[in-house]
Structure formats: structure tokens, C-alpha cells
CSV table of C-alpha atoms and ligand atoms in Angstrom, one decimal:
chain,number,residue,atom,x,y,z
A,25,MET,CA,236.5,-68.8,10.1
A,26,LEU,CA,237.7,-65.2,10.0
A,27,PHE,CA,237.1,-64.4,13.7
A,28,LYS,CA,236.1,-66.5,16.6
A,29,LYS,CA,234.8,-63.9,19.0
A,30,VAL,CA,233.8,-60.4,18.1
A,31,VAL,CA,233.1,-57.7,20.7
A,32,ILE,CA,230.9,-54.7,19.7
A,33,ALA,CA,231.0,-51.6,22.0
A,34,GLY,CA,227.9,-49.6,21.2
A,35,VAL,CA,225.1,-51.8,20.0
A,36,GLY,CA,223.1,-49.0,18.4
A,37,LEU,CA,222.1,-48.5,14.8
A,38,ILE,CA,225.5,-49.3,13.3
A,39,GLY,CA,226.9,-51.7,15.9
A,40,GLY,CA,223.6,-53.5,15.9
A,41,SER,CA,223.4,-53.8,12.1
A,42,LEU,CA,227.0,-55.2,12.1
A,43,GLY,CA,226.0,-57.7,14.9
A,44,LEU,CA,222.8,-58.7,13.1
A,45,ALA,CA,224.8,-59.5,10.0
A,46,LEU,CA,227.5,-61.4,11.9
A,47,CYS,CA,225.0,-63.4,14.0
A,48,LYS,CA,222.2,-64.2,11.6
A,49,ARG,CA,224.6,-65.1,8.8
A,50,ASN,CA,226.7,-67.2,11.1
A,51,ILE,CA,229.8,-65.3,10.1
A,52,VAL,CA,231.2,-65.3,13.6
A,53,PRO,CA,230.3,-67.9,16.3
A,54,GLN,CA,230.4,-65.6,19.3
A,55,VAL,CA,229.3,-61.9,19.2
A,56,VAL,CA,229.3,-60.0,22.5
A,57,GLY,CA,227.8,-56.6,23.0
A,58,VAL,CA,228.9,-53.9,25.5
A,59,ASP,CA,226.6,-50.9,26.0
A,60,PRO,CA,225.8,-48.7,29.0
A,61,ASP,CA,222.1,-48.5,27.9
A,62,GLN,CA,220.9,-51.7,29.5
A,63,ASP,CA,217.4,-51.6,27.7
A,64,ASN,CA,219.2,-51.2,24.4
A,65,LEU,CA,221.5,-54.1,25.2
A,66,GLU,CA,218.7,-56.4,26.2
A,67,LEU,CA,216.8,-55.5,23.0
A,68,ALA,CA,220.0,-56.3,21.1
A,69,VAL,CA,220.1,-59.8,22.6
A,70,GLN,CA,216.3,-60.3,21.9
A,71,LEU,CA,216.7,-59.2,18.3
A,72,GLY,CA,219.7,-61.4,17.7
A,73,ALA,CA,222.2,-58.6,17.2
A,74,VAL,CA,224.5,-60.0,19.8
A,75,HIS,CA,224.6,-63.4,21.4
A,76,GLN,CA,225.1,-61.9,24.8
A,77,GLY,CA,225.8,-58.7,26.6
A,78,ALA,CA,228.7,-58.2,29.0
A,79,THR,CA,231.1,-55.7,30.6
A,80,LEU,CA,234.1,-54.6,28.6
A,81,ALA,CA,236.4,-56.6,30.8
A,82,GLU,CA,234.4,-59.9,30.5
A,83,ALA,CA,233.6,-59.4,26.8
A,84,LEU,CA,237.2,-58.9,25.7
A,85,THR,CA,238.5,-62.1,27.2
A,86,GLY,CA,239.4,-64.3,24.1
A,87,ALA,CA,238.2,-61.7,21.7
A,88,ASP,CA,240.0,-61.5,18.3
A,89,LEU,CA,238.0,-58.5,16.9
A,90,PHE,CA,236.9,-55.5,18.8
A,91,ILE,CA,234.6,-53.0,17.0
A,92,ILE,CA,234.0,-49.6,18.6
A,93,ALA,CA,230.5,-48.4,17.3
A,94,THR,CA,229.9,-45.7,19.9
A,95,PRO,CA,229.3,-42.0,19.3
A,96,ILE,CA,232.6,-40.6,18.1
A,97,GLY,CA,232.8,-38.4,21.2
A,98,VAL,CA,233.4,-41.4,23.4
A,99,SER,CA,235.2,-43.8,21.2
A,100,LEU,CA,238.8,-42.9,22.4
A,101,GLY,CA,237.7,-43.2,26.0
A,102,VAL,CA,236.2,-46.6,25.2
A,103,LEU,CA,239.5,-47.7,23.6
A,104,GLU,CA,241.4,-46.5,26.7
A,105,MET,CA,239.1,-48.4,29.0
A,106,ALA,CA,239.6,-51.6,26.8
A,107,LEU,CA,243.3,-51.3,26.6
A,108,PRO,CA,244.1,-53.5,29.8
A,109,TYR,CA,241.8,-56.3,28.4
A,110,LEU,CA,243.0,-56.5,24.8
A,111,GLN,CA,245.0,-59.6,24.0
A,112,GLN,CA,247.9,-60.1,21.6
A,113,GLY,CA,246.7,-60.5,18.0
A,114,THR,CA,243.4,-58.7,18.6
A,115,ILE,CA,242.3,-56.4,15.7
A,116,VAL,CA,240.6,-53.2,16.8
A,117,THR,CA,238.5,-51.2,14.5
A,118,ASP,CA,235.7,-48.5,14.7
A,119,VAL,CA,232.9,-47.2,12.5
A,120,GLY,CA,233.2,-43.5,13.3
A,121,SER,CA,232.4,-40.8,10.6
A,122,VAL,CA,235.6,-39.0,11.3
A,123,LYS,CA,239.0,-40.7,11.4
A,124,GLY,CA,242.0,-38.4,12.0
A,125,ARG,CA,242.2,-38.0,15.8
A,126,LEU,CA,241.2,-41.6,16.6
A,127,VAL,CA,243.6,-43.3,14.2
A,128,GLU,CA,246.5,-41.2,15.4
A,129,ARG,CA,245.7,-41.7,19.1
A,130,ALA,CA,244.9,-45.4,18.7
A,131,GLU,CA,248.2,-46.1,16.9
A,132,ALA,CA,250.1,-44.2,19.6
A,133,MET,CA,248.3,-45.9,22.4
A,134,LEU,CA,248.2,-49.6,21.4
A,135,PRO,CA,251.2,-51.8,22.1
A,136,ALA,CA,252.8,-53.9,19.3
A,137,GLY,CA,250.7,-57.0,18.4
A,138,ILE,CA,247.4,-55.2,18.8
A,139,HIS,CA,246.2,-53.8,15.5
A,140,PHE,CA,244.1,-50.8,15.0
A,141,ILE,CA,242.5,-50.1,11.6
A,142,GLY,CA,240.0,-47.2,11.3
A,143,GLY,CA,236.7,-48.1,9.6
A,144,HIS,CA,233.7,-46.2,8.3
A,145,PRO,CA,230.8,-47.8,6.5
A,146,MET,CA,229.2,-45.4,4.1
A,147,ALA,CA,225.7,-46.5,4.9
A,148,GLY,CA,223.2,-45.4,7.5
A,149,LEU,CA,219.8,-44.4,8.5
A,150,GLU,CA,218.3,-41.4,10.3
A,151,VAL,CA,217.3,-43.5,13.3
A,152,ALA,CA,219.4,-44.2,16.4
A,153,GLY,CA,219.5,-47.4,18.6
A,154,VAL,CA,219.4,-51.1,17.9
A,155,SER,CA,215.6,-51.0,17.2
A,156,GLY,CA,216.4,-49.5,13.8
A,157,ALA,CA,219.3,-51.9,13.0
A,158,ARG,CA,219.1,-54.0,9.8
A,159,GLU,CA,221.0,-57.1,8.9
A,160,ASP,CA,221.5,-55.9,5.3
A,161,LEU,CA,222.4,-52.3,6.0
A,162,PHE,CA,225.8,-52.6,4.5
A,163,GLU,CA,224.9,-54.6,1.4
A,164,GLY,CA,226.1,-52.8,-1.6
A,165,ALA,CA,227.7,-50.0,0.4
A,166,CYS,CA,231.3,-48.8,0.3
A,167,TYR,CA,233.1,-49.6,3.6
A,168,LEU,CA,236.1,-47.3,4.1
A,169,LEU,CA,239.2,-48.4,5.9
A,170,THR,CA,242.0,-46.1,6.8
A,171,PRO,CA,245.2,-48.2,7.2
A,172,THR,CA,248.6,-46.5,7.8
A,173,GLU,CA,252.2,-47.5,7.2
A,174,LYS,CA,252.0,-49.2,10.7
A,175,THR,CA,249.1,-51.4,9.7
A,176,GLU,CA,249.9,-55.1,9.6
A,177,PRO,CA,248.9,-56.4,6.1
A,178,ALA,CA,247.6,-59.7,7.5
A,179,ALA,CA,245.2,-57.8,9.9
A,180,LEU,CA,243.9,-55.7,7.0
A,181,ILE,CA,243.3,-58.8,4.9
A,182,ARG,CA,241.2,-60.4,7.6
A,183,LEU,CA,239.2,-57.2,8.2
A,184,ARG,CA,238.6,-56.8,4.5
A,185,GLY,CA,237.4,-60.4,4.4
A,186,LEU,CA,234.8,-59.7,7.2
A,187,ILE,CA,233.5,-56.6,5.4
A,188,GLU,CA,233.1,-58.6,2.2
A,189,CYS,CA,230.9,-61.1,4.2
A,190,LEU,CA,228.6,-58.1,5.0
A,191,GLY,CA,228.0,-57.6,1.3
A,192,ALA,CA,230.0,-54.4,1.4
A,193,THR,CA,232.9,-53.3,-0.7
A,194,PRO,CA,236.1,-52.4,1.3
A,195,MET,CA,238.0,-49.4,0.1
A,196,GLU,CA,241.2,-48.1,1.6
A,197,LEU,CA,241.9,-44.3,2.0
A,198,ASP,CA,244.5,-42.3,3.9
A,199,TYR,CA,242.7,-41.0,7.0
A,200,ARG,CA,243.3,-37.4,6.2
A,201,GLU,CA,242.0,-38.0,2.7
A,202,HIS,CA,238.9,-39.7,4.3
A,203,ASP,CA,238.1,-36.8,6.5
A,204,GLU,CA,238.5,-34.3,3.6
A,205,ALA,CA,236.3,-36.4,1.3
A,206,VAL,CA,233.5,-37.1,3.8
A,207,ALA,CA,233.4,-33.4,4.8
A,208,VAL,CA,232.2,-32.7,1.2
A,209,ILE,CA,230.2,-35.8,0.4
A,210,SER,CA,228.5,-36.5,3.8
A,211,HIS,CA,229.0,-33.7,6.3
A,212,LEU,CA,228.3,-30.8,4.0
A,213,PRO,CA,224.9,-32.3,2.8
A,214,HIS,CA,223.8,-32.7,6.4
A,215,LEU,CA,224.5,-29.1,7.4
A,216,LEU,CA,223.0,-27.8,4.2
A,217,SER,CA,220.0,-29.9,4.7
A,218,ALA,CA,219.6,-28.5,8.3
A,219,ALA,CA,220.2,-24.9,7.0
A,220,LEU,CA,217.5,-25.4,4.3
A,221,VAL,CA,214.9,-26.7,6.8
A,222,ASN,CA,215.8,-23.8,9.1
A,223,THR,CA,215.3,-21.3,6.3
A,224,VAL,CA,211.7,-22.4,6.4
A,225,SER,CA,211.4,-22.6,10.1
A,226,TYR,CA,212.5,-19.0,10.5
A,227,ASP,CA,210.0,-17.8,7.8
A,228,ALA,CA,206.9,-16.2,9.2
A,229,LYS,CA,204.9,-18.3,6.7
A,230,GLU,CA,206.5,-21.5,7.8
A,231,GLN,CA,203.1,-23.5,8.0
A,232,LEU,CA,202.1,-22.3,4.4
A,233,LEU,CA,205.6,-23.3,3.1
A,234,LEU,CA,205.5,-26.7,4.6
A,235,THR,CA,202.0,-27.4,3.2
A,236,LEU,CA,203.4,-26.5,-0.3
A,237,ALA,CA,206.5,-28.7,0.1
A,238,ALA,CA,206.8,-31.1,-2.7
A,239,GLY,CA,209.5,-33.6,-3.8
A,240,GLY,CA,212.3,-31.1,-4.1
A,241,PHE,CA,212.2,-30.0,-0.5
A,242,ARG,CA,211.6,-33.5,0.8
A,243,ASP,CA,214.5,-35.0,-1.2
A,244,THR,CA,217.0,-32.3,-0.3
A,245,THR,CA,216.1,-32.3,3.4
A,246,ARG,CA,215.5,-36.0,4.2
A,247,ILE,CA,218.8,-36.2,6.2
A,248,ALA,CA,217.8,-33.3,8.4
A,249,ALA,CA,215.8,-35.8,10.4
A,250,SER,CA,219.1,-37.5,11.6
A,251,ASN,CA,220.3,-37.5,15.3
A,252,PRO,CA,221.4,-33.9,16.1
A,253,LEU,CA,223.9,-35.1,18.8
A,254,MET,CA,225.6,-37.5,16.5
A,255,TRP,CA,226.0,-34.7,13.9
A,256,ARG,CA,227.2,-32.3,16.5
A,257,ASP,CA,230.1,-34.6,17.3
A,258,ILE,CA,230.8,-35.2,13.6
A,259,LEU,CA,230.9,-31.6,12.5
A,260,LEU,CA,232.9,-30.4,15.5
A,261,THR,CA,235.4,-33.3,15.3
A,262,ASN,CA,236.0,-32.7,11.6
A,263,ARG,CA,235.9,-28.9,12.0
A,264,SER,CA,238.7,-27.7,9.7
A,265,MET,CA,237.6,-30.0,6.8
A,266,VAL,CA,234.0,-29.0,7.3
A,267,LEU,CA,234.9,-25.3,7.2
A,268,ALA,CA,236.8,-25.9,4.1
A,269,ALA,CA,233.9,-27.7,2.5
A,270,ILE,CA,231.6,-24.8,3.5
A,271,ASN,CA,233.9,-22.4,1.7
A,272,LYS,CA,233.9,-24.5,-1.5
A,273,PHE,CA,230.1,-24.5,-1.3
A,274,ARG,CA,229.9,-20.8,-0.8
A,275,VAL,CA,231.9,-20.2,-4.0
A,276,GLN,CA,229.3,-22.3,-5.9
A,277,LEU,CA,226.4,-20.5,-4.2
A,278,ASP,CA,227.9,-17.1,-4.9
A,279,LYS,CA,228.4,-18.0,-8.5
A,280,ILE,CA,224.6,-18.9,-8.9
A,281,GLU,CA,223.6,-15.8,-6.9
A,282,GLN,CA,225.6,-13.5,-9.1
A,283,SER,CA,224.3,-15.1,-12.3
A,284,ILE,CA,220.8,-14.3,-11.0
A,285,GLU,CA,221.6,-10.9,-9.8
A,286,GLN,CA,223.2,-9.9,-13.0
A,287,PHE,CA,220.6,-11.6,-15.1
A,288,ASP,CA,223.1,-13.8,-16.8
A,289,PRO,CA,221.3,-16.8,-18.3
A,290,ASP,CA,224.4,-18.3,-19.8
A,291,ILE,CA,226.3,-18.6,-16.5
A,292,LEU,CA,223.1,-19.8,-14.8
A,293,VAL,CA,222.4,-22.5,-17.3
A,294,ASP,CA,226.1,-23.5,-17.3
A,295,ALA,CA,226.1,-24.1,-13.5
A,296,LEU,CA,222.7,-26.0,-13.6
A,297,THR,CA,223.8,-28.2,-16.6
A,298,ARG,CA,227.2,-29.0,-15.0
A,299,ALA,CA,225.3,-30.2,-11.9
A,300,GLN,CA,222.7,-32.1,-14.0
A,301,ASN,CA,225.4,-33.9,-15.9
A,302,LEU,CA,227.4,-35.0,-12.7
A,303,ARG,CA,224.2,-35.9,-10.8
A,304,SER,CA,223.1,-38.2,-13.7
A,305,THR,CA,226.4,-40.2,-13.3
A,306,LEU,CA,225.9,-41.0,-9.6
A,307,PRO,CA,225.8,-44.7,-9.3
A,308,GLU,CA,222.5,-46.1,-8.1
A,309,ASN,CA,224.2,-48.9,-6.0
A,310,ARG,CA,223.1,-47.9,-2.6
A,311,LYS,CA,220.6,-50.3,-1.2
A,312,TYR,CA,219.5,-48.0,1.6
A,313,ARG,CA,219.1,-44.3,1.5
A,314,LEU,CA,217.9,-42.4,4.5
A,315,ARG,CA,214.2,-43.0,5.0
A,316,ASP,CA,214.1,-45.8,2.4
A,317,LYS,CA,212.9,-48.5,4.8
B,8,NAI,N1,223.9,-43.3,12.0
B,8,NAI,C1,224.6,-43.5,10.7
B,8,NAI,O1,223.9,-43.3,9.7
B,8,NAI,C2,226.1,-43.7,10.7
B,8,NAI,C3,226.8,-43.6,11.9
B,8,NAI,N2,228.1,-43.9,11.8
B,8,NAI,C4,229.0,-43.8,13.0
B,8,NAI,O2,228.6,-44.9,13.8
B,8,NAI,C5,228.8,-44.5,15.2
B,8,NAI,C6,227.5,-44.9,16.0
B,8,NAI,O3,226.4,-44.3,15.4
B,8,NAI,P1,224.9,-44.9,15.6
B,8,NAI,O4,225.0,-46.4,15.6
B,8,NAI,O5,224.1,-44.2,14.6
B,8,NAI,O6,224.6,-44.4,17.0
B,8,NAI,P2,223.5,-45.0,18.0
B,8,NAI,O7,223.1,-43.8,19.0
B,8,NAI,O8,222.4,-45.7,17.4
B,8,NAI,O9,224.4,-46.1,18.8
B,8,NAI,C7,225.5,-45.7,19.7
B,8,NAI,C8,225.4,-46.7,20.8
B,8,NAI,O10,226.6,-46.5,21.6
B,8,NAI,C9,226.3,-46.7,22.9
B,8,NAI,N3,227.3,-46.1,23.8
B,8,NAI,C10,227.4,-44.8,24.3
B,8,NAI,N4,228.5,-44.6,25.1
B,8,NAI,C11,229.0,-45.9,25.1
B,8,NAI,C12,230.2,-46.4,25.8
B,8,NAI,N5,230.9,-45.6,26.6
B,8,NAI,N6,230.5,-47.7,25.7
B,8,NAI,C13,229.7,-48.5,24.9
B,8,NAI,N7,228.7,-48.1,24.2
B,8,NAI,C14,228.3,-46.8,24.3
B,8,NAI,C15,224.9,-46.0,23.0
B,8,NAI,O11,224.2,-46.5,24.3
B,8,NAI,C16,224.3,-46.5,21.8
B,8,NAI,O12,223.6,-47.8,21.9
B,8,NAI,C17,229.1,-43.0,15.3
B,8,NAI,O13,230.4,-42.9,15.6
B,8,NAI,C18,228.8,-42.5,13.9
B,8,NAI,O14,229.7,-41.5,13.5
B,8,NAI,C19,228.8,-44.3,10.7
B,8,NAI,C20,228.0,-44.5,9.5
B,8,NAI,C21,226.6,-44.1,9.4
B,9,ENO,O1,225.0,-39.0,5.5
B,9,ENO,C1,225.0,-39.9,4.7
B,9,ENO,O2,225.6,-39.7,3.6
B,9,ENO,C2,224.2,-41.1,4.8
B,9,ENO,O3,223.6,-41.5,4.0
B,9,ENO,C3,224.2,-41.8,6.2
B,9,ENO,C4,225.5,-41.7,6.8
B,9,ENO,C5,225.6,-41.0,7.9
B,9,ENO,C6,226.9,-40.9,8.6
B,9,ENO,C7,228.0,-41.5,8.0
B,9,ENO,O4,229.2,-41.4,8.5
B,9,ENO,C8,227.9,-42.2,6.9
B,9,ENO,C9,226.6,-42.4,6.3
């Protein structure tokens, strides 16, 4: 048995999906949820996403793994509140979409013998709350971990083991590299998707345009249906990396714009062909994509 008692703070979509997998597959004998939203916590118990709900202080007694699955705006505060109740040997991880600030602060804050390892499952849905949680959400997904030179190797091995039990593939990345990479591959698509929908929403012919919308608009804007508050936190927390990603995107948009303006078919076809080639190599190994339910 990898862990005896797991505490999940924030039993929403991601915390609830982790809990469902841990409980329903008997990976961990005791899973306790902590969440200020009492209705959500009760539903989590009913759905079998946690064995019971408790306060942070009650829950952390005897816990050997603490997973912070709250909105990233509160994760540091939750860790601070948990600090007095964490026991020697406990592993602490999170699921937040941005790592830098939390990893640095957690490592500075935690005493020797309590191990923080940043985590980030690269799987999700556009719904919030435990009602949308799925036991198999992480199957086939890449699950990023951001250990540092301070990370205890044995703690990392145990956490990797748990992630493998979820059916996900653990992958290690430096936390700065993580924030730079997800700015391009996850955060940029979200803001572009929102900007594309807003291009239509600010058009006087909005209704006509929506009536005409076919697969292209639907495919490229699916993620605009996600939780705006979650994405506010992500985009503002990863601000410098997101701004750098927007600049990289602007270069590509400018190139395409110029080729159209200058009526240059070669440059235009070159840009479209390059994209077609890379897109066709994208591995189809993700079980869930947003809205595939
Ligand atoms: N939604 C997605 O597709 C993905 C989200 N993430 C990350 O997972 C984290 C959680 O996101 P979701 O599960 O989607 O959000 P969610 O809104 O479904 O769940 C968050 C839960 O945290 C609870 N919460 C709020 N403040 C709390 C506190 N102080 N203590 C304990 N619980 C608290 C809320 O009541 C809620 O139940 C975020 O940090 C996000 O960046 C990571 C991968 C994918
Ligand atoms: O945006 C994406 O790429 C998703 O498919 C869902 C998702 C949302 C937030 C994350 O931090 C990770 C994955």
C-alpha cells in the first residue's frame, strides 16, 4: 500500500476525480475531503469521491499524503493553515495549473521531513465541482511533477507510484520550464479561444454568425466554456510566461496577416502546411478532451 490516509483539500472537479479513482479502485483505504462548500463536500461523500469530510485539523491527523486541489489563488493559504497539523514524513502535493510561486514558497515554508512536490495533471473538463468528477479522468493523461534539488527521492517514487495507479503517466519538469511550457500549450489556447468567441460577440451580426458556426468554430472555441474565475487565477499567476506566449503567437499571426496583405501565396501556404504537418503528429492519447463526455 502506497499511502494509508490521503487528505484532499478542494474536492471539486480535479480533487473529486482523484478521490473517485483512489476510493473506487481501493488504491488508498482512507480518503478524507476538506472543502468549505458543505453541499459540495456532502455530494463528494455520496458519490464516493471521499470516504468522509472533515476539518483540516481533523483530517490531517495520521495523513501520509495531502493533496491541495483548490483554486490556485488559495492554495498557498491552505498550505499555511495546514502547516501546524502536518506530521513528519507526510508528502504534500498540489494539482495547480501554475507552479513557480507555490513550489518556491512551499519549500521555504515546510520543515525538514515534510516533503512538497508540485503536481499538475494535464487532463480536465470545462465543468467545476465534484458533480463533474470522473474516476477515469487521468487515464492516459500526462501528469507533471516539478521536483527540485531539495526533493527527497523516496517521496518522489511514492508519488509517481500513486499517479501510475490512476492510469496516468508521471513526467518530471523543472517548475520554471513547466510554467513556460503550459503558458504556450494550455494557457494561450484558452485566451485565444475566449478572444475568438468575443470577436463574434462584438460583431453586430453575432446571431447570424453563430447560426453559421460549423465545426471549425466549435473545435477552436470548445475551451472558452471553462470556468472564468479559474482561468483568471491561472493567467494572472503565470503572467510573465503568458505575456511571452502571446508575443510568440503575435509573430505567427503577423506573418499570416502579411502574407494575405501582400498577396503572397507561397508564404501563406508555407505557414498553413507547417501547421498541418505538426498538427498531424499530435498523439491521440488523451482519453478526455473538453466536452467529450
Ligand atoms: N479544471 C481543470 O480542467 C483543471 C484544473 N486544474 C487545477 O486544479 C485546481 C482545482 O480546479 P478544479 O477542480 O477545476 O476547480 P473546482 O472549482 O471544481 O474545485 C475547487 C474546489 O476547491 C474548494 N475550495 C475553495 N477554497 C478552498 C479552501 N480554502 N479549502 C479547501 N477547499 C477549497 C471549492 O469549494 C471547490 O470545491 C486548480 O488549481 C486548477 O488550476 C488542473 C488541471 C485541470
Ligand atoms: O486546457 C487544457 O489544455 C485542458 O484540456 C484542460 C486543462 C485545464 C487546465 C489545466 O491546467 C490542464 C488541463
